[in-house]
Short mmCIF file of N, CA and C and ligand atoms in Angstrom, two decimals:
data_model
loop_
_atom_site.label_atom_id
_atom_site.label_comp_id
_atom_site.label_asym_id
_atom_site.label_seq_id
_atom_site.Cartn_x
_atom_site.Cartn_y
_atom_site.Cartn_z
N MET A 1 45.36 -23.10 -46.56
CA MET A 1 45.27 -21.64 -46.41
C MET A 1 43.82 -21.19 -46.49
N ARG A 2 43.16 -21.64 -47.53
CA ARG A 2 41.77 -21.25 -47.74
C ARG A 2 40.88 -21.83 -46.63
N LEU A 3 41.12 -23.08 -46.25
CA LEU A 3 40.35 -23.76 -45.21
C LEU A 3 40.49 -23.02 -43.87
N LYS A 4 41.70 -22.63 -43.56
CA LYS A 4 42.00 -21.93 -42.32
C LYS A 4 41.17 -20.63 -42.21
N THR A 5 41.11 -19.91 -43.29
CA THR A 5 40.37 -18.65 -43.34
C THR A 5 38.88 -18.90 -43.06
N THR A 6 38.36 -19.96 -43.69
CA THR A 6 36.95 -20.30 -43.52
C THR A 6 36.63 -20.60 -42.06
N ILE A 7 37.50 -21.38 -41.42
CA ILE A 7 37.28 -21.75 -40.01
C ILE A 7 37.30 -20.51 -39.12
N THR A 8 38.25 -19.64 -39.38
CA THR A 8 38.37 -18.42 -38.60
C THR A 8 37.10 -17.58 -38.72
N HIS A 9 36.57 -17.54 -39.93
CA HIS A 9 35.36 -16.76 -40.15
C HIS A 9 34.14 -17.38 -39.48
N LEU A 10 34.19 -18.69 -39.35
CA LEU A 10 33.06 -19.41 -38.74
C LEU A 10 33.03 -19.28 -37.22
N MET A 11 34.17 -19.01 -36.61
CA MET A 11 34.26 -18.99 -35.16
C MET A 11 33.20 -18.13 -34.46
N PRO A 12 33.02 -16.88 -34.83
CA PRO A 12 32.01 -16.09 -34.13
C PRO A 12 30.61 -16.69 -34.25
N ALA A 13 30.32 -17.25 -35.42
CA ALA A 13 29.01 -17.87 -35.65
C ALA A 13 28.82 -19.06 -34.73
N LEU A 14 29.90 -19.83 -34.53
CA LEU A 14 29.82 -21.00 -33.65
C LEU A 14 29.56 -20.57 -32.21
N TRP A 15 30.18 -19.50 -31.79
CA TRP A 15 29.97 -19.00 -30.42
C TRP A 15 28.51 -18.62 -30.20
N LEU A 16 27.93 -18.02 -31.23
CA LEU A 16 26.54 -17.59 -31.12
C LEU A 16 25.58 -18.77 -31.12
N THR A 17 25.93 -19.79 -31.90
CA THR A 17 25.06 -20.96 -32.02
C THR A 17 25.15 -21.88 -30.81
N PHE A 18 26.37 -22.04 -30.29
CA PHE A 18 26.56 -22.94 -29.15
C PHE A 18 27.19 -22.21 -27.96
N PRO A 19 26.42 -21.39 -27.29
CA PRO A 19 27.00 -20.68 -26.15
C PRO A 19 27.37 -21.68 -25.05
N VAL A 20 28.52 -21.48 -24.46
CA VAL A 20 28.97 -22.37 -23.38
C VAL A 20 28.11 -22.10 -22.15
N SER A 21 27.55 -23.16 -21.61
CA SER A 21 26.69 -23.04 -20.44
C SER A 21 27.43 -22.37 -19.29
N GLY A 22 26.80 -21.39 -18.68
CA GLY A 22 27.42 -20.70 -17.56
C GLY A 22 28.24 -19.51 -17.99
N PHE A 23 28.64 -19.51 -19.23
CA PHE A 23 29.45 -18.39 -19.73
C PHE A 23 28.55 -17.24 -20.15
N THR A 24 27.45 -17.58 -20.81
CA THR A 24 26.52 -16.54 -21.22
C THR A 24 25.28 -16.62 -20.32
N ALA A 25 25.36 -15.99 -19.18
CA ALA A 25 24.26 -16.01 -18.22
C ALA A 25 23.13 -15.09 -18.65
N GLY A 26 23.38 -14.24 -19.60
CA GLY A 26 22.35 -13.33 -20.06
C GLY A 26 22.27 -12.07 -19.22
N ASP A 27 21.27 -11.28 -19.47
CA ASP A 27 21.08 -10.03 -18.77
C ASP A 27 20.39 -10.29 -17.43
N MET A 28 21.16 -10.20 -16.35
CA MET A 28 20.61 -10.50 -15.02
C MET A 28 19.56 -9.49 -14.57
N THR A 29 19.60 -8.29 -15.13
CA THR A 29 18.64 -7.27 -14.71
C THR A 29 17.30 -7.41 -15.43
N ALA A 30 17.23 -8.34 -16.38
CA ALA A 30 15.99 -8.51 -17.15
C ALA A 30 15.18 -9.70 -16.65
N LYS A 31 15.68 -10.37 -15.61
CA LYS A 31 14.97 -11.53 -15.07
C LYS A 31 13.72 -11.11 -14.31
N GLN A 32 12.91 -12.10 -13.99
CA GLN A 32 11.75 -11.89 -13.12
C GLN A 32 12.29 -11.55 -11.72
N ALA A 33 11.79 -10.47 -11.14
CA ALA A 33 12.32 -10.06 -9.84
C ALA A 33 11.71 -10.83 -8.68
N ILE A 34 12.52 -11.06 -7.65
CA ILE A 34 12.04 -11.69 -6.42
C ILE A 34 11.61 -10.54 -5.51
N GLU A 35 10.35 -10.55 -5.10
CA GLU A 35 9.86 -9.44 -4.29
C GLU A 35 10.07 -9.69 -2.79
N VAL A 36 10.66 -8.69 -2.12
CA VAL A 36 10.88 -8.74 -0.68
C VAL A 36 10.32 -7.44 -0.11
N VAL A 37 9.49 -7.55 0.93
CA VAL A 37 8.88 -6.35 1.51
C VAL A 37 9.49 -6.06 2.86
N VAL A 38 9.84 -4.80 3.10
CA VAL A 38 10.32 -4.38 4.42
C VAL A 38 9.53 -3.13 4.83
N ASN A 39 9.07 -3.13 6.07
CA ASN A 39 8.33 -1.99 6.59
C ASN A 39 9.21 -1.16 7.51
N LEU A 40 9.16 0.15 7.32
CA LEU A 40 9.90 1.08 8.18
C LEU A 40 8.94 1.53 9.27
N GLY A 41 9.07 0.93 10.44
CA GLY A 41 8.14 1.22 11.52
C GLY A 41 6.81 0.56 11.28
N ASN A 42 5.83 0.90 12.14
CA ASN A 42 4.48 0.37 11.93
C ASN A 42 3.45 1.44 12.32
N LYS A 43 2.20 1.08 12.27
CA LYS A 43 1.12 2.04 12.54
C LYS A 43 1.18 2.60 13.96
N ASP A 44 1.74 1.80 14.90
CA ASP A 44 1.87 2.26 16.29
C ASP A 44 3.16 3.06 16.52
N ASN A 45 3.82 3.40 15.41
CA ASN A 45 5.06 4.17 15.47
C ASN A 45 6.19 3.52 16.25
N GLN A 46 6.24 2.21 16.21
CA GLN A 46 7.37 1.52 16.84
C GLN A 46 8.59 1.68 15.96
N LEU A 47 9.71 1.94 16.58
CA LEU A 47 10.93 2.18 15.82
C LEU A 47 11.67 0.87 15.56
N ARG A 48 11.19 0.18 14.53
CA ARG A 48 11.73 -1.13 14.15
C ARG A 48 11.64 -1.27 12.63
N PHE A 49 12.44 -2.20 12.11
CA PHE A 49 12.27 -2.62 10.72
C PHE A 49 11.53 -3.95 10.78
N TYR A 50 10.58 -4.13 9.93
CA TYR A 50 9.82 -5.40 9.86
C TYR A 50 9.95 -5.99 8.47
N PRO A 51 10.73 -7.06 8.27
CA PRO A 51 11.59 -7.74 9.23
C PRO A 51 12.88 -6.96 9.43
N SER A 52 13.62 -7.29 10.49
CA SER A 52 14.87 -6.55 10.76
C SER A 52 16.08 -7.29 10.20
N SER A 53 15.82 -8.47 9.65
CA SER A 53 16.90 -9.25 9.08
C SER A 53 16.54 -9.62 7.64
N LEU A 54 17.43 -9.27 6.71
CA LEU A 54 17.16 -9.54 5.29
C LEU A 54 18.28 -10.36 4.68
N GLN A 55 17.90 -11.36 3.88
CA GLN A 55 18.91 -12.20 3.21
C GLN A 55 18.68 -12.17 1.70
N PHE A 56 19.78 -12.04 0.99
CA PHE A 56 19.72 -12.06 -0.47
C PHE A 56 20.77 -13.03 -1.01
N GLU A 57 20.67 -13.30 -2.31
CA GLU A 57 21.66 -14.16 -2.95
C GLU A 57 22.23 -13.45 -4.17
N THR A 58 23.50 -13.66 -4.41
CA THR A 58 24.13 -13.01 -5.56
C THR A 58 23.53 -13.54 -6.86
N GLY A 59 23.51 -12.68 -7.85
CA GLY A 59 23.07 -13.07 -9.19
C GLY A 59 21.58 -13.11 -9.40
N LYS A 60 20.79 -12.80 -8.35
CA LYS A 60 19.34 -12.79 -8.51
C LYS A 60 18.84 -11.35 -8.52
N LEU A 61 17.78 -11.12 -9.27
CA LEU A 61 17.22 -9.78 -9.31
C LEU A 61 16.16 -9.64 -8.21
N TYR A 62 16.31 -8.61 -7.38
CA TYR A 62 15.35 -8.37 -6.30
C TYR A 62 14.61 -7.07 -6.51
N LYS A 63 13.36 -7.08 -6.04
CA LYS A 63 12.57 -5.85 -5.96
C LYS A 63 12.28 -5.71 -4.47
N LEU A 64 13.04 -4.84 -3.82
CA LEU A 64 12.86 -4.63 -2.39
C LEU A 64 11.83 -3.51 -2.21
N VAL A 65 10.67 -3.89 -1.72
CA VAL A 65 9.58 -2.92 -1.54
C VAL A 65 9.70 -2.34 -0.14
N ILE A 66 10.05 -1.05 -0.07
CA ILE A 66 10.26 -0.38 1.21
C ILE A 66 9.04 0.48 1.50
N LYS A 67 8.28 0.07 2.53
CA LYS A 67 7.04 0.77 2.86
C LYS A 67 7.18 1.48 4.20
N ASN A 68 6.49 2.59 4.31
CA ASN A 68 6.47 3.30 5.58
C ASN A 68 5.02 3.44 6.05
N PRO A 69 4.55 2.51 6.90
CA PRO A 69 3.17 2.58 7.37
C PRO A 69 3.01 3.45 8.62
N SER A 70 4.09 4.10 9.03
CA SER A 70 4.04 4.89 10.27
C SER A 70 3.67 6.35 10.00
N ASN A 71 3.68 7.16 11.06
CA ASN A 71 3.32 8.57 10.92
C ASN A 71 4.52 9.49 10.81
N GLN A 72 5.70 8.91 10.71
CA GLN A 72 6.89 9.75 10.60
C GLN A 72 7.82 9.20 9.52
N LYS A 73 8.71 10.07 9.03
CA LYS A 73 9.60 9.60 7.97
C LYS A 73 10.74 8.77 8.54
N HIS A 74 11.24 7.87 7.71
CA HIS A 74 12.33 6.98 8.12
C HIS A 74 13.28 6.77 6.95
N TYR A 75 14.47 6.33 7.31
CA TYR A 75 15.48 5.99 6.31
C TYR A 75 15.73 4.50 6.28
N PHE A 76 15.99 3.99 5.09
CA PHE A 76 16.51 2.64 4.92
C PHE A 76 17.95 2.88 4.49
N THR A 77 18.87 2.78 5.44
CA THR A 77 20.28 3.04 5.16
C THR A 77 21.08 1.76 5.34
N ALA A 78 21.76 1.36 4.28
CA ALA A 78 22.53 0.12 4.29
C ALA A 78 23.75 0.33 3.39
N GLU A 79 24.78 0.97 3.97
CA GLU A 79 25.95 1.35 3.17
C GLU A 79 26.68 0.15 2.56
N ASP A 80 26.93 -0.87 3.39
CA ASP A 80 27.67 -2.04 2.88
C ASP A 80 26.89 -2.76 1.79
N MET A 81 25.60 -2.90 2.02
CA MET A 81 24.76 -3.57 1.03
C MET A 81 24.77 -2.77 -0.28
N SER A 82 24.70 -1.46 -0.17
CA SER A 82 24.65 -0.64 -1.38
C SER A 82 25.90 -0.81 -2.23
N ARG A 83 27.03 -1.13 -1.57
CA ARG A 83 28.29 -1.34 -2.31
C ARG A 83 28.40 -2.77 -2.84
N ALA A 84 27.51 -3.64 -2.40
CA ALA A 84 27.57 -5.05 -2.82
C ALA A 84 26.53 -5.40 -3.86
N VAL A 85 25.77 -4.41 -4.31
CA VAL A 85 24.73 -4.68 -5.30
C VAL A 85 24.85 -3.76 -6.52
N PHE A 86 24.31 -4.24 -7.61
CA PHE A 86 24.16 -3.40 -8.80
C PHE A 86 22.72 -2.92 -8.78
N THR A 87 22.52 -1.61 -8.71
CA THR A 87 21.17 -1.06 -8.69
C THR A 87 20.66 -0.87 -10.11
N ARG A 88 19.54 -1.48 -10.37
CA ARG A 88 18.92 -1.31 -11.69
C ARG A 88 18.12 -0.01 -11.71
N LYS A 89 17.33 0.19 -10.65
CA LYS A 89 16.52 1.40 -10.56
C LYS A 89 15.85 1.47 -9.19
N VAL A 90 15.35 2.65 -8.86
CA VAL A 90 14.49 2.80 -7.69
C VAL A 90 13.21 3.43 -8.22
N GLN A 91 12.10 2.84 -7.86
CA GLN A 91 10.82 3.39 -8.30
C GLN A 91 10.06 3.94 -7.11
N VAL A 92 9.47 5.10 -7.30
CA VAL A 92 8.64 5.70 -6.28
C VAL A 92 7.19 5.41 -6.69
N VAL A 93 6.46 4.83 -5.74
CA VAL A 93 5.10 4.38 -6.04
C VAL A 93 4.08 5.26 -5.32
N SER A 94 3.02 5.63 -6.03
CA SER A 94 1.98 6.47 -5.43
C SER A 94 1.04 5.63 -4.57
N GLN A 95 0.15 6.32 -3.83
CA GLN A 95 -0.84 5.63 -2.99
C GLN A 95 -1.73 4.71 -3.84
N ALA A 96 -1.93 5.11 -5.10
CA ALA A 96 -2.76 4.32 -6.01
C ALA A 96 -1.95 3.19 -6.67
N ASN A 97 -0.73 2.99 -6.15
CA ASN A 97 0.16 1.93 -6.63
C ASN A 97 0.63 2.13 -8.08
N GLU A 98 0.77 3.40 -8.46
CA GLU A 98 1.29 3.70 -9.79
C GLU A 98 2.71 4.23 -9.62
N THR A 99 3.58 3.85 -10.55
CA THR A 99 4.96 4.34 -10.48
C THR A 99 4.96 5.81 -10.90
N ILE A 100 5.48 6.67 -10.02
CA ILE A 100 5.48 8.10 -10.33
C ILE A 100 6.88 8.67 -10.55
N ALA A 101 7.89 7.90 -10.19
CA ALA A 101 9.26 8.35 -10.46
C ALA A 101 10.17 7.14 -10.53
N GLU A 102 11.22 7.27 -11.33
CA GLU A 102 12.19 6.20 -11.46
C GLU A 102 13.57 6.83 -11.37
N VAL A 103 14.38 6.30 -10.47
CA VAL A 103 15.72 6.87 -10.26
C VAL A 103 16.73 5.81 -10.66
N LYS A 104 17.76 6.22 -11.41
CA LYS A 104 18.78 5.25 -11.82
C LYS A 104 20.15 5.70 -11.32
N GLY A 105 21.02 4.76 -11.12
CA GLY A 105 22.36 5.07 -10.63
C GLY A 105 22.57 4.48 -9.26
N HIS A 106 23.75 4.75 -8.70
CA HIS A 106 24.10 4.17 -7.40
C HIS A 106 23.24 4.77 -6.28
N ILE A 107 22.75 3.90 -5.41
CA ILE A 107 21.91 4.32 -4.29
C ILE A 107 22.57 3.88 -2.99
N SER A 108 22.60 4.73 -1.99
CA SER A 108 23.14 4.28 -0.70
C SER A 108 22.11 4.34 0.41
N GLU A 109 21.14 5.21 0.31
CA GLU A 109 20.05 5.19 1.29
C GLU A 109 18.78 5.75 0.68
N ILE A 110 17.66 5.32 1.24
CA ILE A 110 16.36 5.75 0.72
C ILE A 110 15.52 6.25 1.89
N GLU A 111 14.96 7.44 1.74
CA GLU A 111 14.09 7.99 2.77
C GLU A 111 12.65 7.84 2.29
N VAL A 112 11.82 7.28 3.13
CA VAL A 112 10.42 7.08 2.74
C VAL A 112 9.53 7.85 3.71
N TYR A 113 8.64 8.65 3.15
CA TYR A 113 7.74 9.48 3.94
C TYR A 113 6.53 8.68 4.41
N PRO A 114 5.83 9.19 5.44
CA PRO A 114 4.68 8.46 5.98
C PRO A 114 3.69 8.03 4.88
N GLY A 115 3.35 6.77 4.87
CA GLY A 115 2.41 6.26 3.88
C GLY A 115 3.02 5.98 2.52
N GLY A 116 4.30 6.28 2.37
CA GLY A 116 4.96 6.13 1.06
C GLY A 116 5.57 4.77 0.83
N THR A 117 5.88 4.52 -0.44
CA THR A 117 6.52 3.26 -0.85
C THR A 117 7.58 3.54 -1.91
N ALA A 118 8.73 2.91 -1.75
CA ALA A 118 9.78 2.98 -2.77
C ALA A 118 10.20 1.54 -3.06
N GLU A 119 10.53 1.28 -4.32
CA GLU A 119 10.98 -0.06 -4.70
C GLU A 119 12.41 0.01 -5.20
N TRP A 120 13.28 -0.74 -4.56
CA TRP A 120 14.69 -0.76 -4.93
C TRP A 120 14.96 -2.04 -5.70
N TRP A 121 15.24 -1.91 -6.97
CA TRP A 121 15.52 -3.07 -7.84
C TRP A 121 17.04 -3.22 -7.94
N PHE A 122 17.54 -4.38 -7.54
CA PHE A 122 18.99 -4.57 -7.58
C PHE A 122 19.35 -6.04 -7.75
N VAL A 123 20.61 -6.24 -8.15
CA VAL A 123 21.18 -7.58 -8.26
C VAL A 123 22.42 -7.60 -7.35
N PRO A 124 22.42 -8.43 -6.29
CA PRO A 124 23.62 -8.53 -5.46
C PRO A 124 24.77 -9.12 -6.28
N VAL A 125 25.93 -8.48 -6.17
CA VAL A 125 27.09 -8.96 -6.94
C VAL A 125 28.23 -9.44 -6.04
N LYS A 126 28.10 -9.22 -4.74
CA LYS A 126 29.13 -9.63 -3.79
C LYS A 126 28.46 -10.24 -2.57
N THR A 127 29.15 -11.19 -1.91
CA THR A 127 28.58 -11.74 -0.69
C THR A 127 28.86 -10.78 0.46
N LEU A 128 28.03 -10.91 1.49
CA LEU A 128 28.12 -10.00 2.65
C LEU A 128 27.72 -10.82 3.87
N LYS A 129 28.59 -10.85 4.88
CA LYS A 129 28.28 -11.68 6.06
C LYS A 129 27.09 -11.14 6.84
N SER A 130 27.25 -10.07 7.55
CA SER A 130 26.14 -9.47 8.26
C SER A 130 26.44 -7.98 8.35
N SER A 131 25.73 -7.21 7.55
CA SER A 131 26.01 -5.79 7.51
C SER A 131 24.86 -5.01 8.12
N ARG A 132 25.14 -3.79 8.50
CA ARG A 132 24.19 -2.99 9.25
C ARG A 132 23.12 -2.34 8.36
N LEU A 133 21.92 -2.42 8.88
CA LEU A 133 20.78 -1.69 8.31
C LEU A 133 20.32 -0.78 9.44
N HIS A 134 20.11 0.49 9.15
CA HIS A 134 19.64 1.39 10.20
C HIS A 134 18.91 2.59 9.62
N CYS A 135 18.24 3.29 10.52
CA CYS A 135 17.57 4.53 10.13
C CYS A 135 18.44 5.64 10.67
N THR A 136 18.76 6.62 9.82
CA THR A 136 19.71 7.67 10.23
C THR A 136 19.04 8.86 10.92
N ILE A 137 17.75 8.80 11.14
CA ILE A 137 17.10 9.90 11.85
C ILE A 137 17.51 9.81 13.32
N LYS A 138 17.87 10.97 13.89
CA LYS A 138 18.40 11.04 15.26
C LYS A 138 17.56 10.25 16.27
N GLY A 139 18.22 9.32 16.93
CA GLY A 139 17.58 8.56 17.99
C GLY A 139 16.88 7.29 17.53
N HIS A 140 16.60 7.16 16.25
CA HIS A 140 15.82 6.01 15.77
C HIS A 140 16.58 4.68 15.88
N ALA A 141 17.86 4.66 15.42
CA ALA A 141 18.63 3.42 15.48
C ALA A 141 18.82 3.00 16.94
N GLU A 142 19.11 3.99 17.80
CA GLU A 142 19.32 3.72 19.23
C GLU A 142 18.05 3.13 19.86
N ALA A 143 16.90 3.58 19.38
CA ALA A 143 15.63 3.10 19.94
C ALA A 143 15.24 1.72 19.39
N GLY A 144 16.02 1.23 18.42
CA GLY A 144 15.73 -0.11 17.91
C GLY A 144 15.59 -0.20 16.41
N MET A 145 15.68 0.94 15.74
CA MET A 145 15.49 0.90 14.30
C MET A 145 16.79 0.52 13.58
N GLN A 146 17.17 -0.72 13.76
CA GLN A 146 18.32 -1.25 13.07
C GLN A 146 18.14 -2.74 12.82
N GLY A 147 18.93 -3.24 11.90
CA GLY A 147 18.81 -4.64 11.55
C GLY A 147 20.07 -5.08 10.84
N ASN A 148 19.99 -6.22 10.17
CA ASN A 148 21.16 -6.68 9.45
C ASN A 148 20.78 -7.29 8.11
N ILE A 149 21.74 -7.20 7.21
CA ILE A 149 21.54 -7.70 5.85
C ILE A 149 22.70 -8.63 5.51
N SER A 150 22.38 -9.78 4.94
CA SER A 150 23.46 -10.66 4.49
C SER A 150 23.18 -11.10 3.05
N ILE A 151 24.25 -11.35 2.35
CA ILE A 151 24.14 -11.81 0.96
C ILE A 151 24.97 -13.08 0.84
N LYS A 152 24.34 -14.16 0.38
CA LYS A 152 25.13 -15.39 0.21
C LYS A 152 25.27 -15.75 -1.25
CU1 CU B 201 13.46 6.11 11.52
#
């Protein structure tokens, strides 16, 4: 009777001392982020994403740096991707490369103004075969401002 009680009391301590590998993966949002840069258009105002194809992997923390080097505003819209990731935060970066705003919560699209940069920090939690990336400004996707995103 007494022995049984002791063992029961020891159980939580044992779990803490010997975590089962793979069971306690830790805080995935606290890992070192993998940086991926995507440009919305270019200096010649071409209506393209550079690159237009993005690949991610589940369980890794990404910092997607969305830059707009063009003279007009653009959207990074990826509805399916937004539902397949856990967003840690979005940071708005100034021209001097200082973080000037941080947004938390679910994100479905990001609009970046000429010369601006936004960083989308997320962890993919679901796989995605090939989902649409596009700019929602009238005529932009039709002119070529679209791409695809996959998560493996
Ligand atoms: Cu656009």
